[in-house]
Amino acid sequence: MNERMKKIKFVVNPISGTQSKELILNLLDGKIDKARYSWEVVYTERAGHAVEIAAKAAEEKTDIVVAIGGDGTINEIARSLVHTDTALGIIPCGSGNGLARHLHIPMEPKRALEVLNEGCMDVIDYGKINGTDFFCTCGVGFDAFVSLKFALAGKRGLLTYLEKTLQESLKYEPETYELETENGVSKYKAFLIACGNASQYGNNAYIAPQATLTDGLLDVTILEPFTVLDVPSLAFQLFNKTIDQNSRIKTFRCKQLCIRRTTPGVVHFDGDPMETDANINIQLIQGGLRVVVPRAPEKDAANVLQRAQEYMNGIKLMNEAIVDNITDKNKKILKKLTKKV
Ligand SMILES: Nc1ncnc2c1ncn2[C@@H]1O[C@H](COP(=O)(O)OP(=O)(O)OP(=O)(O)O)[C@@H](O)[C@H]1O
């Protein structure tokens, strides 16, 4: 019964998501099991700082480093924790929270703290894209393009993301990619290629709905060129976990994937953009990261409502974007016509 007191380090990203981090920190004293855990809190001061904080924590044999942030913060922490005895904990506080949602970690901070108290551990896979670790998803094409725009826009939140996505999708030109896996070579013209370690981008947008974190495999989703008429079903199926059933989608699993494109460009890893050369090498590493997970993942009834709301928001923004696009095109046509007169 004489269990050693465990050390937790909470790493707070002050700019992630839109939630107040102070409200969460105020809960620690009342919620954390003081008989089992001692803890300290560190704020990140810049992008990349969490990598250093987590590396030091692992060296000091801290038991759990908890990300109070989103997938970007988790990525920075987790890449310093892979293949160590230090586990990752998550108090979801980002705009998307893809990994936390996949793991069924509650979005409500009080309940996420209870998961930490339960102290149940799992060991999950992670991936590498041109040597950079990812834990949730990575990809090329339109979603990488949007993550770049999103990073440049500097605003965070679901609505901003959806708005950006839908508006940009109307202008985006699909590229041709050559794909090589352990099973052979194929060529696709694609709007995007997403590689899932986890099943979703975040916000319950399931781009690789069959992905699991412990099978040692990448779930690859290819979205081929589509028209405006396909958007409602694609959007619905994305949130309904059935996008793999859409006729514009191809899926497969592999351990390693090489994506060759005609020119260098941008990729994303866990939603953050990165420039790479024309050849992109992606691999999956099985069982590298210890993570604190709920003992009994609950199915959240609110998810259905939330998904429906996200879908409705998406449709509304898409309609606005289409109207803007048509208005813009009409203006151009009018200009041409008036020039000819
Ligand atoms: N103190 C800081 N100042 C500026 N940027 C920071 C700081 N700390 C961390 N960052 C950067 O903030 C970025 C965004 O963080 P994070 O991904 O956690 O939030 P999010 O984008 O709102 O959530 P999600 O990825 O779940 O959508 C990270 O990529 C990280 O590098």
PDB file of N, CA, C and O and ligand atoms in Angstrom, residues 11-18 21 43-51 67-76 79 92-99 150 155-157 161 201-203 269-273, ligand 1:
ATOM      1  N   VAL A  11       1.851  21.496 -18.352  1.00  0.00           N
ATOM      2  CA  VAL A  11       2.434  22.453 -19.298  1.00  0.00           C
ATOM      3  C   VAL A  11       1.290  23.211 -19.972  1.00  0.00           C
ATOM      4  O   VAL A  11       0.475  22.622 -20.682  1.00  0.00           O
ATOM      5  N   VAL A  12       1.235  24.516 -19.705  1.00  0.00           N
ATOM      6  CA  VAL A  12       0.127  25.332 -20.190  1.00  0.00           C
ATOM      7  C   VAL A  12       0.557  26.136 -21.409  1.00  0.00           C
ATOM      8  O   VAL A  12       1.529  26.890 -21.352  1.00  0.00           O
ATOM      9  N   ASN A  13      -0.165  25.949 -22.522  1.00  0.00           N
ATOM     10  CA  ASN A  13       0.054  26.821 -23.685  1.00  0.00           C
ATOM     11  C   ASN A  13      -0.954  27.960 -23.605  1.00  0.00           C
ATOM     12  O   ASN A  13      -2.151  27.757 -23.845  1.00  0.00           O
ATOM     13  N   PRO A  14      -0.503  29.166 -23.291  1.00  0.00           N
ATOM     14  CA  PRO A  14      -1.459  30.263 -23.069  1.00  0.00           C
ATOM     15  C   PRO A  14      -2.235  30.676 -24.314  1.00  0.00           C
ATOM     16  O   PRO A  14      -3.285  31.282 -24.194  1.00  0.00           O
ATOM     17  N   ILE A  15      -1.726  30.321 -25.514  1.00  0.00           N
ATOM     18  CA  ILE A  15      -2.430  30.800 -26.726  1.00  0.00           C
ATOM     19  C   ILE A  15      -3.311  29.727 -27.379  1.00  0.00           C
ATOM     20  O   ILE A  15      -3.965  29.979 -28.375  1.00  0.00           O
ATOM     21  N   SER A  16      -3.321  28.500 -26.833  1.00  0.00           N
ATOM     22  CA  SER A  16      -4.114  27.448 -27.487  1.00  0.00           C
ATOM     23  C   SER A  16      -5.608  27.669 -27.236  1.00  0.00           C
ATOM     24  O   SER A  16      -6.001  28.159 -26.172  1.00  0.00           O
ATOM     25  N   GLY A  17      -6.411  27.298 -28.216  1.00  0.00           N
ATOM     26  CA  GLY A  17      -7.872  27.362 -28.092  1.00  0.00           C
ATOM     27  C   GLY A  17      -8.361  28.720 -27.642  1.00  0.00           C
ATOM     28  O   GLY A  17      -7.722  29.744 -27.864  1.00  0.00           O
ATOM     29  N   THR A  18      -9.547  28.702 -27.019  1.00  0.00           N
ATOM     30  CA  THR A  18     -10.130  29.979 -26.585  1.00  0.00           C
ATOM     31  C   THR A  18     -10.507  29.944 -25.104  1.00  0.00           C
ATOM     32  O   THR A  18     -10.991  30.919 -24.555  1.00  0.00           O
ATOM     33  N   LYS A  21      -7.195  29.354 -19.276  1.00  0.00           N
ATOM     34  CA  LYS A  21      -6.321  28.356 -18.646  1.00  0.00           C
ATOM     35  C   LYS A  21      -6.315  28.550 -17.124  1.00  0.00           C
ATOM     36  O   LYS A  21      -6.128  27.596 -16.380  1.00  0.00           O
ATOM     37  N   TYR A  43       4.303  27.486 -17.760  1.00  0.00           N
ATOM     38  CA  TYR A  43       3.713  28.102 -18.954  1.00  0.00           C
ATOM     39  C   TYR A  43       4.728  28.063 -20.091  1.00  0.00           C
ATOM     40  O   TYR A  43       5.915  28.312 -19.858  1.00  0.00           O
ATOM     41  N   THR A  44       4.261  27.781 -21.301  1.00  0.00           N
ATOM     42  CA  THR A  44       5.173  27.904 -22.444  1.00  0.00           C
ATOM     43  C   THR A  44       5.327  29.384 -22.770  1.00  0.00           C
ATOM     44  O   THR A  44       4.391  30.160 -22.599  1.00  0.00           O
ATOM     45  N   GLU A  45       6.520  29.725 -23.240  1.00  0.00           N
ATOM     46  CA  GLU A  45       6.778  31.136 -23.550  1.00  0.00           C
ATOM     47  C   GLU A  45       6.855  31.397 -25.044  1.00  0.00           C
ATOM     48  O   GLU A  45       6.857  32.528 -25.495  1.00  0.00           O
ATOM     49  N   ARG A  46       6.949  30.308 -25.816  1.00  0.00           N
ATOM     50  CA  ARG A  46       7.061  30.457 -27.284  1.00  0.00           C
ATOM     51  C   ARG A  46       6.783  29.096 -27.922  1.00  0.00           C
ATOM     52  O   ARG A  46       6.792  28.075 -27.223  1.00  0.00           O
ATOM     53  N   ALA A  47       6.550  29.114 -29.244  1.00  0.00           N
ATOM     54  CA  ALA A  47       6.398  27.849 -29.971  1.00  0.00           C
ATOM     55  C   ALA A  47       7.684  27.042 -29.799  1.00  0.00           C
ATOM     56  O   ALA A  47       8.778  27.606 -29.853  1.00  0.00           O
ATOM     57  N   GLY A  48       7.572  25.755 -29.557  1.00  0.00           N
ATOM     58  CA  GLY A  48       8.751  24.893 -29.396  1.00  0.00           C
ATOM     59  C   GLY A  48       9.213  24.753 -27.951  1.00  0.00           C
ATOM     60  O   GLY A  48       9.956  23.818 -27.619  1.00  0.00           O
ATOM     61  N   HIS A  49       8.752  25.630 -27.070  1.00  0.00           N
ATOM     62  CA  HIS A  49       9.212  25.607 -25.679  1.00  0.00           C
ATOM     63  C   HIS A  49       8.786  24.313 -24.971  1.00  0.00           C
ATOM     64  O   HIS A  49       9.533  23.747 -24.162  1.00  0.00           O
ATOM     65  N   ALA A  50       7.582  23.821 -25.323  1.00  0.00           N
ATOM     66  CA  ALA A  50       7.080  22.602 -24.649  1.00  0.00           C
ATOM     67  C   ALA A  50       7.965  21.382 -24.930  1.00  0.00           C
ATOM     68  O   ALA A  50       8.049  20.468 -24.113  1.00  0.00           O
ATOM     69  N   VAL A  51       8.659  21.395 -26.092  1.00  0.00           N
ATOM     70  CA  VAL A  51       9.576  20.281 -26.412  1.00  0.00           C
ATOM     71  C   VAL A  51      10.667  20.236 -25.340  1.00  0.00           C
ATOM     72  O   VAL A  51      10.983  19.164 -24.791  1.00  0.00           O
ATOM     73  N   ALA A  67      -0.415  18.024 -20.929  1.00  0.00           N
ATOM     74  CA  ALA A  67      -0.590  19.157 -21.854  1.00  0.00           C
ATOM     75  C   ALA A  67      -1.898  19.853 -21.523  1.00  0.00           C
ATOM     76  O   ALA A  67      -2.952  19.226 -21.537  1.00  0.00           O
ATOM     77  N   ILE A  68      -1.814  21.148 -21.213  1.00  0.00           N
ATOM     78  CA  ILE A  68      -3.032  21.962 -21.134  1.00  0.00           C
ATOM     79  C   ILE A  68      -2.987  22.803 -22.404  1.00  0.00           C
ATOM     80  O   ILE A  68      -2.427  23.901 -22.445  1.00  0.00           O
ATOM     81  N   GLY A  69      -3.509  22.228 -23.465  1.00  0.00           N
ATOM     82  CA  GLY A  69      -3.417  22.842 -24.779  1.00  0.00           C
ATOM     83  C   GLY A  69      -4.066  21.929 -25.800  1.00  0.00           C
ATOM     84  O   GLY A  69      -4.802  21.004 -25.447  1.00  0.00           O
ATOM     85  N   GLY A  70      -3.754  22.175 -27.062  1.00  0.00           N
ATOM     86  CA  GLY A  70      -4.342  21.373 -28.136  1.00  0.00           C
ATOM     87  C   GLY A  70      -3.328  20.427 -28.755  1.00  0.00           C
ATOM     88  O   GLY A  70      -2.293  20.131 -28.146  1.00  0.00           O
ATOM     89  N   ASP A  71      -3.613  19.992 -29.989  1.00  0.00           N
ATOM     90  CA  ASP A  71      -2.775  18.974 -30.624  1.00  0.00           C
ATOM     91  C   ASP A  71      -1.348  19.455 -30.896  1.00  0.00           C
ATOM     92  O   ASP A  71      -0.419  18.654 -30.884  1.00  0.00           O
ATOM     93  N   GLY A  72      -1.180  20.766 -31.120  1.00  0.00           N
ATOM     94  CA  GLY A  72       0.167  21.304 -31.343  1.00  0.00           C
ATOM     95  C   GLY A  72       1.002  21.196 -30.072  1.00  0.00           C
ATOM     96  O   GLY A  72       2.176  20.801 -30.109  1.00  0.00           O
ATOM     97  N   THR A  73       0.394  21.532 -28.945  1.00  0.00           N
ATOM     98  CA  THR A  73       1.090  21.445 -27.648  1.00  0.00           C
ATOM     99  C   THR A  73       1.383  19.975 -27.330  1.00  0.00           C
ATOM    100  O   THR A  73       2.492  19.630 -26.890  1.00  0.00           O
ATOM    101  N   ILE A  74       0.394  19.129 -27.570  1.00  0.00           N
ATOM    102  CA  ILE A  74       0.576  17.689 -27.324  1.00  0.00           C
ATOM    103  C   ILE A  74       1.734  17.171 -28.174  1.00  0.00           C
ATOM    104  O   ILE A  74       2.584  16.423 -27.696  1.00  0.00           O
ATOM    105  N   ASN A  75       1.768  17.596 -29.438  1.00  0.00           N
ATOM    106  CA  ASN A  75       2.838  17.143 -30.324  1.00  0.00           C
ATOM    107  C   ASN A  75       4.202  17.513 -29.750  1.00  0.00           C
ATOM    108  O   ASN A  75       5.117  16.679 -29.693  1.00  0.00           O
ATOM    109  N   GLU A  76       4.349  18.759 -29.313  1.00  0.00           N
ATOM    110  CA  GLU A  76       5.654  19.204 -28.792  1.00  0.00           C
ATOM    111  C   GLU A  76       6.047  18.410 -27.543  1.00  0.00           C
ATOM    112  O   GLU A  76       7.207  18.035 -27.375  1.00  0.00           O
ATOM    113  N   ARG A  79       6.663  14.441 -28.416  1.00  0.00           N
ATOM    114  CA  ARG A  79       7.879  14.043 -29.134  1.00  0.00           C
ATOM    115  C   ARG A  79       9.084  13.951 -28.205  1.00  0.00           C
ATOM    116  O   ARG A  79      10.063  13.276 -28.529  1.00  0.00           O
ATOM    117  N   PRO A  92      -7.749  18.740 -22.380  1.00  0.00           N
ATOM    118  CA  PRO A  92      -7.944  19.316 -23.716  1.00  0.00           C
ATOM    119  C   PRO A  92      -8.268  20.803 -23.652  1.00  0.00           C
ATOM    120  O   PRO A  92      -9.157  21.220 -22.912  1.00  0.00           O
ATOM    121  N   CYS A  93      -7.532  21.567 -24.393  1.00  0.00           N
ATOM    122  CA  CYS A  93      -7.684  23.024 -24.314  1.00  0.00           C
ATOM    123  C   CYS A  93      -7.335  23.664 -25.652  1.00  0.00           C
ATOM    124  O   CYS A  93      -6.932  24.815 -25.691  1.00  0.00           O
ATOM    125  N   GLY A  94      -7.474  22.917 -26.737  1.00  0.00           N
ATOM    126  CA  GLY A  94      -7.132  23.459 -28.050  1.00  0.00           C
ATOM    127  C   GLY A  94      -8.373  23.827 -28.824  1.00  0.00           C
ATOM    128  O   GLY A  94      -9.473  23.871 -28.277  1.00  0.00           O
ATOM    129  N   SER A  95      -8.196  24.057 -30.113  1.00  0.00           N
ATOM    130  CA  SER A  95      -9.372  24.338 -30.937  1.00  0.00           C
ATOM    131  C   SER A  95      -9.936  23.059 -31.535  1.00  0.00           C
ATOM    132  O   SER A  95     -11.125  22.994 -31.823  1.00  0.00           O
ATOM    133  N   GLY A  96      -9.099  22.038 -31.731  1.00  0.00           N
ATOM    134  CA  GLY A  96      -9.582  20.807 -32.351  1.00  0.00           C
ATOM    135  C   GLY A  96      -9.583  19.604 -31.415  1.00  0.00           C
ATOM    136  O   GLY A  96     -10.516  18.819 -31.383  1.00  0.00           O
ATOM    137  N   ASN A  97      -8.494  19.443 -30.664  1.00  0.00           N
ATOM    138  CA  ASN A  97      -8.365  18.364 -29.665  1.00  0.00           C
ATOM    139  C   ASN A  97      -8.558  16.965 -30.269  1.00  0.00           C
ATOM    140  O   ASN A  97      -9.266  16.127 -29.699  1.00  0.00           O
ATOM    141  N   GLY A  98      -7.937  16.735 -31.420  1.00  0.00           N
ATOM    142  CA  GLY A  98      -8.121  15.458 -32.115  1.00  0.00           C
ATOM    143  C   GLY A  98      -7.684  14.252 -31.303  1.00  0.00           C
ATOM    144  O   GLY A  98      -8.435  13.267 -31.210  1.00  0.00           O
ATOM    145  N   LEU A  99      -6.487  14.302 -30.711  1.00  0.00           N
ATOM    146  CA  LEU A  99      -5.993  13.122 -29.988  1.00  0.00           C
ATOM    147  C   LEU A  99      -6.831  12.864 -28.741  1.00  0.00           C
ATOM    148  O   LEU A  99      -7.208  11.730 -28.456  1.00  0.00           O
ATOM    149  N   PHE A 150      -4.406  28.852 -41.896  1.00  0.00           N
ATOM    150  CA  PHE A 150      -4.901  28.998 -40.534  1.00  0.00           C
ATOM    151  C   PHE A 150      -3.786  29.541 -39.632  1.00  0.00           C
ATOM    152  O   PHE A 150      -3.994  30.442 -38.829  1.00  0.00           O
ATOM    153  N   LYS A 155      -5.919  33.521 -35.995  1.00  0.00           N
ATOM    154  CA  LYS A 155      -7.114  33.399 -35.147  1.00  0.00           C
ATOM    155  C   LYS A 155      -7.374  31.920 -34.934  1.00  0.00           C
ATOM    156  O   LYS A 155      -7.159  31.101 -35.804  1.00  0.00           O
ATOM    157  N   ARG A 156      -7.890  31.541 -33.786  1.00  0.00           N
ATOM    158  CA  ARG A 156      -8.133  30.129 -33.544  1.00  0.00           C
ATOM    159  C   ARG A 156      -9.598  29.903 -33.175  1.00  0.00           C
ATOM    160  O   ARG A 156     -10.282  30.794 -32.730  1.00  0.00           O
ATOM    161  N   GLY A 157     -10.060  28.694 -33.369  1.00  0.00           N
ATOM    162  CA  GLY A 157     -11.443  28.367 -33.037  1.00  0.00           C
ATOM    163  C   GLY A 157     -12.111  27.630 -34.190  1.00  0.00           C
ATOM    164  O   GLY A 157     -11.712  27.762 -35.327  1.00  0.00           O
ATOM    165  N   TYR A 161     -11.897  27.958 -38.423  1.00  0.00           N
ATOM    166  CA  TYR A 161     -11.354  26.830 -39.173  1.00  0.00           C
ATOM    167  C   TYR A 161     -12.308  26.420 -40.287  1.00  0.00           C
ATOM    168  O   TYR A 161     -11.914  26.278 -41.442  1.00  0.00           O
ATOM    169  N   TYR A 201      -9.202  14.737 -37.393  1.00  0.00           N
ATOM    170  CA  TYR A 201      -8.414  15.962 -37.385  1.00  0.00           C
ATOM    171  C   TYR A 201      -8.567  16.703 -36.063  1.00  0.00           C
ATOM    172  O   TYR A 201      -7.732  17.498 -35.683  1.00  0.00           O
ATOM    173  N   GLY A 202      -9.705  16.481 -35.401  1.00  0.00           N
ATOM    174  CA  GLY A 202     -10.142  17.298 -34.270  1.00  0.00           C
ATOM    175  C   GLY A 202     -11.570  17.706 -34.544  1.00  0.00           C
ATOM    176  O   GLY A 202     -12.074  17.500 -35.667  1.00  0.00           O
ATOM    177  N   ASN A 203     -12.247  18.226 -33.508  1.00  0.00           N
ATOM    178  CA  ASN A 203     -13.641  18.638 -33.654  1.00  0.00           C
ATOM    179  C   ASN A 203     -14.550  17.537 -34.195  1.00  0.00           C
ATOM    180  O   ASN A 203     -15.533  17.811 -34.880  1.00  0.00           O
ATOM    181  N   PHE A 269       1.444  18.402 -40.006  1.00  0.00           N
ATOM    182  CA  PHE A 269       1.532  17.336 -39.015  1.00  0.00           C
ATOM    183  C   PHE A 269       0.783  17.832 -37.785  1.00  0.00           C
ATOM    184  O   PHE A 269       1.033  18.930 -37.295  1.00  0.00           O
ATOM    185  N   ASP A 270      -0.222  17.084 -37.353  1.00  0.00           N
ATOM    186  CA  ASP A 270      -1.095  17.465 -36.241  1.00  0.00           C
ATOM    187  C   ASP A 270      -1.631  18.892 -36.400  1.00  0.00           C
ATOM    188  O   ASP A 270      -1.747  19.640 -35.427  1.00  0.00           O
ATOM    189  N   GLY A 271      -1.901  19.268 -37.643  1.00  0.00           N
ATOM    190  CA  GLY A 271      -2.534  20.562 -37.910  1.00  0.00           C
ATOM    191  C   GLY A 271      -1.571  21.719 -38.070  1.00  0.00           C
ATOM    192  O   GLY A 271      -1.992  22.820 -38.397  1.00  0.00           O
ATOM    193  N   ASP A 272      -0.270  21.492 -37.866  1.00  0.00           N
ATOM    194  CA  ASP A 272       0.694  22.579 -38.057  1.00  0.00           C
ATOM    195  C   ASP A 272       1.394  22.422 -39.404  1.00  0.00           C
ATOM    196  O   ASP A 272       1.804  21.311 -39.764  1.00  0.00           O
ATOM    197  N   PRO A 273       1.571  23.513 -40.150  1.00  0.00           N
ATOM    198  CA  PRO A 273       2.178  23.403 -41.479  1.00  0.00           C
ATOM    199  C   PRO A 273       3.701  23.279 -41.443  1.00  0.00           C
ATOM    200  O   PRO A 273       4.341  23.743 -40.506  1.00  0.00           O
TER     201      PRO A 273
HETATM  202  N1  LIG B   1       3.736  30.796 -25.462  1.00  0.00           N
HETATM  203  C1  LIG B   1       3.496  30.583 -26.752  1.00  0.00           C
HETATM  204  N2  LIG B   1       3.433  31.617 -27.618  1.00  0.00           N
HETATM  205  C2  LIG B   1       3.167  31.422 -28.932  1.00  0.00           C
HETATM  206  N3  LIG B   1       2.950  30.199 -29.473  1.00  0.00           N
HETATM  207  C3  LIG B   1       2.993  29.133 -28.657  1.00  0.00           C
HETATM  208  C4  LIG B   1       3.274  29.260 -27.259  1.00  0.00           C
HETATM  209  N4  LIG B   1       3.264  28.032 -26.702  1.00  0.00           N
HETATM  210  C5  LIG B   1       2.999  27.163 -27.702  1.00  0.00           C
HETATM  211  N5  LIG B   1       2.824  27.809 -28.878  1.00  0.00           N
HETATM  212  C6  LIG B   1       2.438  27.252 -30.190  1.00  0.00           C
HETATM  213  O1  LIG B   1       1.019  27.324 -30.282  1.00  0.00           O
HETATM  214  C7  LIG B   1       0.614  26.434 -31.308  1.00  0.00           C
HETATM  215  C8  LIG B   1      -0.849  26.108 -31.177  1.00  0.00           C
HETATM  216  O2  LIG B   1      -1.098  25.362 -30.032  1.00  0.00           O
HETATM  217  P1  LIG B   1      -2.150  24.183 -29.961  1.00  0.00           P
HETATM  218  O3  LIG B   1      -2.102  23.352 -31.196  1.00  0.00           O
HETATM  219  O4  LIG B   1      -1.981  23.496 -28.690  1.00  0.00           O
HETATM  220  O5  LIG B   1      -3.534  24.952 -29.934  1.00  0.00           O
HETATM  221  P2  LIG B   1      -4.694  24.935 -30.991  1.00  0.00           P
HETATM  222  O6  LIG B   1      -4.139  25.075 -32.365  1.00  0.00           O
HETATM  223  O7  LIG B   1      -5.676  25.955 -30.516  1.00  0.00           O
HETATM  224  O8  LIG B   1      -5.336  23.492 -30.795  1.00  0.00           O
HETATM  225  P3  LIG B   1      -5.535  22.251 -31.825  1.00  0.00           P
HETATM  226  O9  LIG B   1      -4.184  21.935 -32.393  1.00  0.00           O
HETATM  227  O10 LIG B   1      -6.114  21.170 -31.004  1.00  0.00           O
HETATM  228  O11 LIG B   1      -6.466  22.756 -32.883  1.00  0.00           O
HETATM  229  C9  LIG B   1       1.531  25.251 -31.150  1.00  0.00           C
HETATM  230  O12 LIG B   1       1.911  24.775 -32.423  1.00  0.00           O
HETATM  231  C10 LIG B   1       2.745  25.803 -30.367  1.00  0.00           C
HETATM  232  O13 LIG B   1       3.954  25.669 -31.070  1.00  0.00           O
END
